[in-house]
Amino acid sequence: MRPLIDLAYRLRRRAMALVGWRTRGVKVMAFDASGRVLLVRHRYGRSDLWMLPGGGIGRGEAPIAAALRELMEETGCRLDAAEVVGRWEARAEGRRDTVWLVRGTTTDTPQIDGVELAEASFFPPDALPAAASPATRRRVDELLGRSVSNGRW
């Protein structure tokens, strides 16, 4: 199954680069009762990196609605007290993205299906795994007041 997912991911990236695709996405910063942040590791793309969960925003869908849906689809977790904390622009994989960050809390334990995600776990914001993505580190550092956003994801 993994080779098919990797192939589909690479083909989609190339198609996006060819047509100059612009996407709207959401990332979710979900905290548990101990203040730890939920990170996921995908089975495709940069599968070596821990990232904030998230995904695409559907046509006519609000960022918070997309965050609630994506978090539930990827991890089985509900997001409470959800709020948009910012919007960033990104250029990656041949496309231009507008990314909204939604923050909230969850009391749920992540459950993964093993198809899209390899792992999902909570980490203290001041002790992220060494393999946390650079963008994830930037957002967490901004949240902790250790840096200021430059507007780029």
XYZ file of N, CA and C in Angstrom:
459
model
N 0.827 -1.192 0.000
C 0.000 0.000 0.000
C 0.875 1.261 0.000
N 1.968 1.255 0.751
C 2.821 2.441 0.848
C 3.354 2.890 -0.506
N 3.843 1.987 -1.391
C 4.322 2.445 -2.700
C 3.240 3.163 -3.507
N 1.992 2.716 -3.418
C 0.902 3.378 -4.141
C 0.630 4.771 -3.582
N 0.665 4.903 -2.263
C 0.453 6.213 -1.642
C 1.577 7.163 -2.042
N 2.823 6.687 -2.009
C 3.965 7.522 -2.413
C 3.846 7.954 -3.870
N 3.450 7.043 -4.751
C 3.300 7.369 -6.169
C 2.213 8.425 -6.364
N 1.067 8.238 -5.731
C -0.029 9.214 -5.849
C 0.411 10.579 -5.335
N 1.149 10.603 -4.247
C 1.644 11.858 -3.668
C 2.575 12.571 -4.654
N 3.514 11.832 -5.248
C 4.466 12.438 -6.205
C 3.754 12.940 -7.460
N 2.797 12.173 -7.985
C 2.053 12.596 -9.176
C 1.236 13.856 -8.897
N 0.612 13.923 -7.739
C -0.174 15.106 -7.376
C 0.727 16.332 -7.277
N 1.896 16.189 -6.662
C 2.845 17.308 -6.545
C 3.258 17.819 -7.912
N 3.562 16.921 -8.831
C 3.984 17.334 -10.179
C 2.860 18.046 -10.918
N 1.646 17.534 -10.809
C 0.500 18.179 -11.464
C 0.297 19.586 -10.916
N 0.430 19.748 -9.616
C 0.278 21.072 -9.001
C 1.335 22.038 -9.515
N 2.559 21.557 -9.655
C 3.647 22.413 -10.145
C 3.395 22.843 -11.586
N 2.867 21.942 -12.399
C 2.623 22.252 -13.810
C 1.564 23.324 -14.010
N 0.533 23.315 -13.198
C -0.566 24.261 -13.394
C -0.506 25.463 -12.452
N 0.528 25.542 -11.607
C 0.642 26.668 -10.687
C -0.487 26.711 -9.671
N -0.852 25.578 -9.188
C -1.963 25.407 -8.273
C -1.810 26.281 -7.027
N -2.901 26.822 -6.555
C -2.938 27.560 -5.295
C -3.905 26.826 -4.369
N -3.462 26.534 -3.166
C -4.295 25.786 -2.230
C -4.532 26.583 -0.953
N -5.570 26.168 -0.248
C -5.867 26.705 1.080
C -5.840 25.524 2.035
N -5.073 25.676 3.094
C -4.951 24.581 4.035
C -5.032 25.055 5.469
N -5.081 24.081 6.353
C -5.163 24.368 7.779
C -4.213 23.437 8.513
N -3.583 23.962 9.545
C -2.791 23.160 10.472
C -3.414 23.326 11.842
N -3.331 22.275 12.648
C -3.993 22.268 13.950
C -2.960 22.116 15.059
N -3.013 23.029 16.021
C -2.184 22.940 17.208
C -3.118 22.535 18.349
N -3.209 21.220 18.583
C -4.106 20.668 19.601
C -3.299 20.325 20.848
N -3.742 20.846 21.986
C -3.055 20.621 23.258
C -3.871 19.699 24.147
N -3.165 18.836 24.894
C -3.853 17.989 25.863
C -3.898 18.718 27.213
N -4.448 18.066 28.237
C -4.604 18.692 29.554
C -3.266 19.039 30.198
N -2.187 18.387 29.773
C -0.851 18.671 30.310
C -0.131 19.763 29.532
N -0.790 20.319 28.512
C -0.169 21.380 27.720
C 0.747 20.880 26.622
N 0.700 19.574 26.358
C 1.521 19.014 25.279
C 0.801 19.189 23.949
N 1.584 19.352 22.883
C 1.027 19.580 21.547
C 1.038 18.272 20.751
N -0.022 18.050 19.996
C -0.157 16.837 19.184
C 0.585 17.008 17.861
N 1.479 16.074 17.564
C 2.192 16.045 16.287
C 1.950 14.697 15.619
N 2.057 14.693 14.296
C 1.851 13.466 13.526
C 3.035 13.243 12.587
N 3.222 11.986 12.228
C 4.230 11.624 11.228
C 3.507 10.857 10.134
N 3.588 11.381 8.902
C 2.877 10.789 7.766
C 3.601 9.564 7.217
N 2.889 8.788 6.430
C 3.471 7.619 5.765
C 3.897 7.952 4.340
N 3.738 9.202 3.908
C 4.095 9.626 2.554
C 4.855 10.945 2.649
N 5.440 11.370 1.553
C 6.155 12.654 1.544
C 7.305 12.650 2.533
N 7.383 13.664 3.353
C 8.445 13.773 4.361
C 8.081 12.932 5.580
N 8.053 11.632 5.406
C 7.613 10.727 6.462
C 8.592 10.652 7.627
N 9.753 11.285 7.482
C 10.726 11.303 8.565
C 10.467 12.440 9.551
N 9.550 13.351 9.235
C 9.322 14.541 10.056
C 8.019 14.466 10.853
N 8.061 15.000 12.056
C 6.863 15.204 12.866
C 6.297 16.571 12.516
N 4.980 16.639 12.312
C 4.326 17.882 11.893
C 3.021 18.073 12.653
N 2.496 19.289 12.561
C 1.153 19.544 13.060
C 0.163 18.849 12.129
N -0.895 18.239 12.663
C -1.901 17.644 11.783
C -2.625 18.728 10.990
N -3.190 18.353 9.869
C -3.934 19.317 9.069
C -4.197 18.798 7.681
N -4.686 19.693 6.830
C -4.998 19.308 5.461
C -5.685 20.440 4.728
N -6.332 20.098 3.638
C -6.955 21.092 2.779
C -8.270 21.622 3.319
N -8.561 22.856 2.931
C -9.842 23.479 3.251
C -10.739 23.317 2.030
N -11.899 22.740 2.233
C -12.836 22.524 1.135
C -13.477 23.817 0.652
N -14.000 23.781 -0.562
C -14.688 24.950 -1.135
C -15.839 25.356 -0.209
N -15.837 26.619 0.191
C -16.879 27.137 1.062
C -16.720 26.768 2.528
N -15.654 26.050 2.868
C -15.436 25.610 4.243
C -14.611 26.658 4.994
N -14.963 26.932 6.226
C -14.219 27.867 7.068
C -13.002 27.160 7.668
N -11.929 27.915 7.976
C -10.732 27.291 8.547
C -10.999 26.464 9.808
N -11.834 26.962 10.714
C -12.097 26.189 11.934
C -12.830 24.894 11.599
N -13.796 24.943 10.709
C -14.514 23.723 10.311
C -13.549 22.719 9.685
N -12.631 23.205 8.854
C -11.637 22.319 8.237
C -10.721 21.714 9.295
N -10.326 22.517 10.283
C -9.457 22.018 11.354
C -10.146 20.910 12.144
N -11.401 21.126 12.490
C -12.156 20.102 13.226
C -12.248 18.814 12.419
N -12.554 18.946 11.140
C -12.694 17.780 10.257
C -11.368 17.052 10.082
N -10.312 17.794 9.754
C -9.010 17.170 9.503
C -8.471 16.464 10.742
N -8.592 17.107 11.911
C -8.086 16.477 13.129
C -8.842 15.183 13.410
N -10.144 15.201 13.225
C -10.946 13.996 13.447
C -10.582 12.911 12.431
N -10.450 13.284 11.154
C -10.115 12.299 10.118
C -8.747 11.670 10.356
N -7.759 12.497 10.713
C -6.390 11.994 10.838
C -6.138 11.263 12.146
N -6.721 11.747 13.248
C -6.348 11.222 14.563
C -7.513 10.713 15.398
N -8.741 10.981 14.970
C -9.891 10.605 15.774
C -10.118 11.518 16.963
N -9.386 12.627 17.042
C -9.504 13.561 18.168
C -10.467 14.695 17.843
N -11.246 15.087 18.847
C -12.092 16.277 18.743
C -11.286 17.480 19.218
N -11.591 18.649 18.681
C -10.902 19.880 19.074
C -11.900 20.791 19.768
N -11.588 21.176 21.005
C -12.434 22.079 21.778
C -11.791 23.462 21.829
N -12.608 24.484 22.060
C -12.140 25.875 22.191
C -11.267 26.277 21.001
N -11.681 25.881 19.807
C -10.884 26.150 18.598
C -10.909 27.631 18.244
N -9.729 28.153 17.892
C -9.614 29.543 17.448
C -8.520 29.657 16.397
N -8.754 30.523 15.424
C -7.733 30.807 14.413
C -6.706 31.730 15.054
N -5.424 31.348 14.984
C -4.374 32.187 15.573
C -3.537 32.900 14.525
N -3.692 32.548 13.263
C -2.937 33.249 12.235
C -3.092 32.630 10.868
N -2.570 33.383 9.892
C -2.585 32.935 8.495
C -1.211 33.210 7.909
N -0.685 32.236 7.174
C 0.642 32.336 6.581
C 0.570 31.993 5.104
N 1.557 32.453 4.368
C 1.716 32.090 2.959
C 2.896 31.128 2.857
N 2.783 30.174 1.967
C 3.852 29.188 1.788
C 3.992 28.849 0.317
N 5.210 28.528 -0.071
C 5.493 27.984 -1.403
C 6.199 26.656 -1.169
N 5.534 25.602 -1.586
C 6.108 24.275 -1.378
C 5.588 23.325 -2.440
N 6.447 22.424 -2.841
C 6.053 21.341 -3.741
C 5.373 21.856 -5.000
N 5.824 23.003 -5.506
C 5.309 23.513 -6.759
C 3.991 24.247 -6.673
N 3.545 24.543 -5.483
C 2.268 25.249 -5.352
C 2.404 26.391 -4.345
N 1.429 27.289 -4.399
C 1.353 28.367 -3.412
C 0.225 28.028 -2.451
N 0.527 28.101 -1.177
C -0.454 27.756 -0.150
C -0.767 28.955 0.727
N -2.003 29.052 1.128
C -2.390 29.902 2.244
C -2.736 28.938 3.365
N -2.050 29.075 4.501
C -2.207 28.140 5.611
C -2.742 28.882 6.833
N -3.864 28.409 7.361
C -4.402 28.942 8.605
C -3.985 28.010 9.732
N -3.628 28.585 10.877
C -3.309 27.799 12.063
C -4.459 27.947 13.048
N -4.996 26.809 13.470
C -6.094 26.776 14.430
C -5.587 26.088 15.691
N -5.837 26.728 16.821
C -5.385 26.198 18.109
C -6.608 25.801 18.928
N -6.433 24.750 19.748
C -7.505 24.312 20.628
C -7.003 23.229 21.564
N -7.928 22.600 22.260
C -7.574 21.543 23.204
C -8.322 20.265 22.842
N -7.780 19.159 23.318
C -8.454 17.873 23.132
C -8.241 17.020 24.371
N -9.223 16.210 24.688
C -9.095 15.244 25.776
C -9.008 13.826 25.219
N -8.980 13.718 23.900
C -8.969 12.413 23.241
C -7.555 11.872 23.069
N -7.464 10.561 22.961
C -6.206 9.880 22.651
C -6.167 9.638 21.150
N -5.082 10.049 20.476
C -5.037 9.863 19.020
C -5.086 8.393 18.624
N -5.851 8.123 17.579
C -5.952 6.790 16.980
C -5.603 6.948 15.505
N -4.672 6.172 15.012
C -4.296 6.285 13.601
C -4.715 5.030 12.854
N -4.960 5.215 11.556
C -5.392 4.073 10.745
C -4.222 3.339 10.103
N -3.007 3.893 10.186
C -1.841 3.243 9.608
C -1.716 3.416 8.110
N -2.665 4.104 7.469
C -2.598 4.341 6.032
C -1.988 5.707 5.760
N -2.619 6.763 6.263
C -2.099 8.118 6.055
C -1.014 8.464 7.068
N -1.220 8.075 8.318
C -0.276 8.407 9.381
C 0.467 7.181 9.878
N 1.753 7.383 10.181
C 2.554 6.328 10.794
C 2.478 6.427 12.315
N 2.445 7.675 12.828
C 2.422 7.901 14.269
C 1.705 9.202 14.590
N 1.191 9.284 15.806
C 0.622 10.514 16.357
C 0.895 10.487 17.852
N 1.440 11.593 18.372
C 1.792 11.620 19.785
C 1.829 13.057 20.293
N 1.665 13.211 21.599
C 1.769 14.522 22.239
C 3.195 14.746 22.727
N 3.667 15.998 22.593
C 5.009 16.380 23.029
C 4.948 17.702 23.788
N 5.801 17.874 24.819
C 5.879 19.180 25.473
C 6.369 20.216 24.456
N 5.762 21.403 24.412
C 6.177 22.414 23.424
C 7.647 22.813 23.531
N 8.224 22.691 24.720
C 9.633 23.060 24.875
C 10.567 21.864 24.722
N 10.029 20.716 24.297
C 10.846 19.515 24.089
C 10.301 18.731 22.895
N 10.234 19.399 21.746
C 9.753 18.730 20.532
C 10.761 17.675 20.092
N 10.314 16.665 19.353
C 11.261 15.655 18.872
C 12.283 16.284 17.924
N 13.467 15.701 17.869
C 14.529 16.216 16.990
C 14.060 16.282 15.546
N 13.168 15.391 15.160
C 12.693 15.341 13.775
C 11.432 16.180 13.549
N 11.149 17.152 14.412
C 10.013 18.053 14.164
C 10.345 18.918 12.956
N 9.366 19.166 12.093
C 9.609 19.955 10.881
C 9.979 21.393 11.249
N 10.761 22.059 10.391
C 11.121 23.455 10.664
C 9.897 24.356 10.850
N 8.859 24.175 10.036
C 7.655 25.006 10.173
C 6.960 24.745 11.509
N 6.927 23.496 11.944
C 6.328 23.170 13.241
C 7.100 23.857 14.355
N 8.421 23.800 14.294
C 9.252 24.477 15.306
C 8.994 25.981 15.314
N 8.890 26.592 14.121
C 8.639 28.043 14.060
C 7.313 28.397 14.716
N 6.256 27.640 14.410
C 4.946 27.961 14.980
C 4.948 27.790 16.492
N 5.575 26.730 16.993
C 5.624 26.508 18.441
C 6.472 27.593 19.107
N 7.606 27.957 18.506
C 8.437 29.036 19.058
C 7.664 30.346 19.117
N 6.873 30.623 18.092
C 6.050 31.841 18.091
C 5.024 31.791 19.222
N 4.405 30.633 19.402
C 3.410 30.475 20.454
C 4.033 30.699 21.832
N 5.258 30.227 22.015
C 5.944 30.372 23.300
C 6.602 31.740 23.463
N 6.487 32.596 22.440
C 7.071 33.931 22.522
C 8.567 33.970 22.296
N 9.132 32.899 21.732
C 10.578 32.857 21.480
C 10.953 33.434 20.128
N 9.958 33.707 19.283
C 10.230 34.316 17.981
C 8.969 35.023 17.496
N 9.140 35.837 16.453
C 8.034 36.582 15.861
C 7.858 36.096 14.426
N 6.619 35.926 13.999
C 6.337 35.438 12.651
C 6.772 36.434 11.590
N 7.296 35.898 10.484
C 7.634 36.748 9.339
C 6.567 36.642 8.242
N 5.464 35.958 8.526
C 4.375 35.837 7.562
C 4.502 34.671 6.602
N 5.650 33.991 6.603
C 5.866 32.818 5.739
C 5.728 31.560 6.575
N 5.048 30.568 6.022
C 4.850 29.327 6.769
C 6.193 28.677 7.037
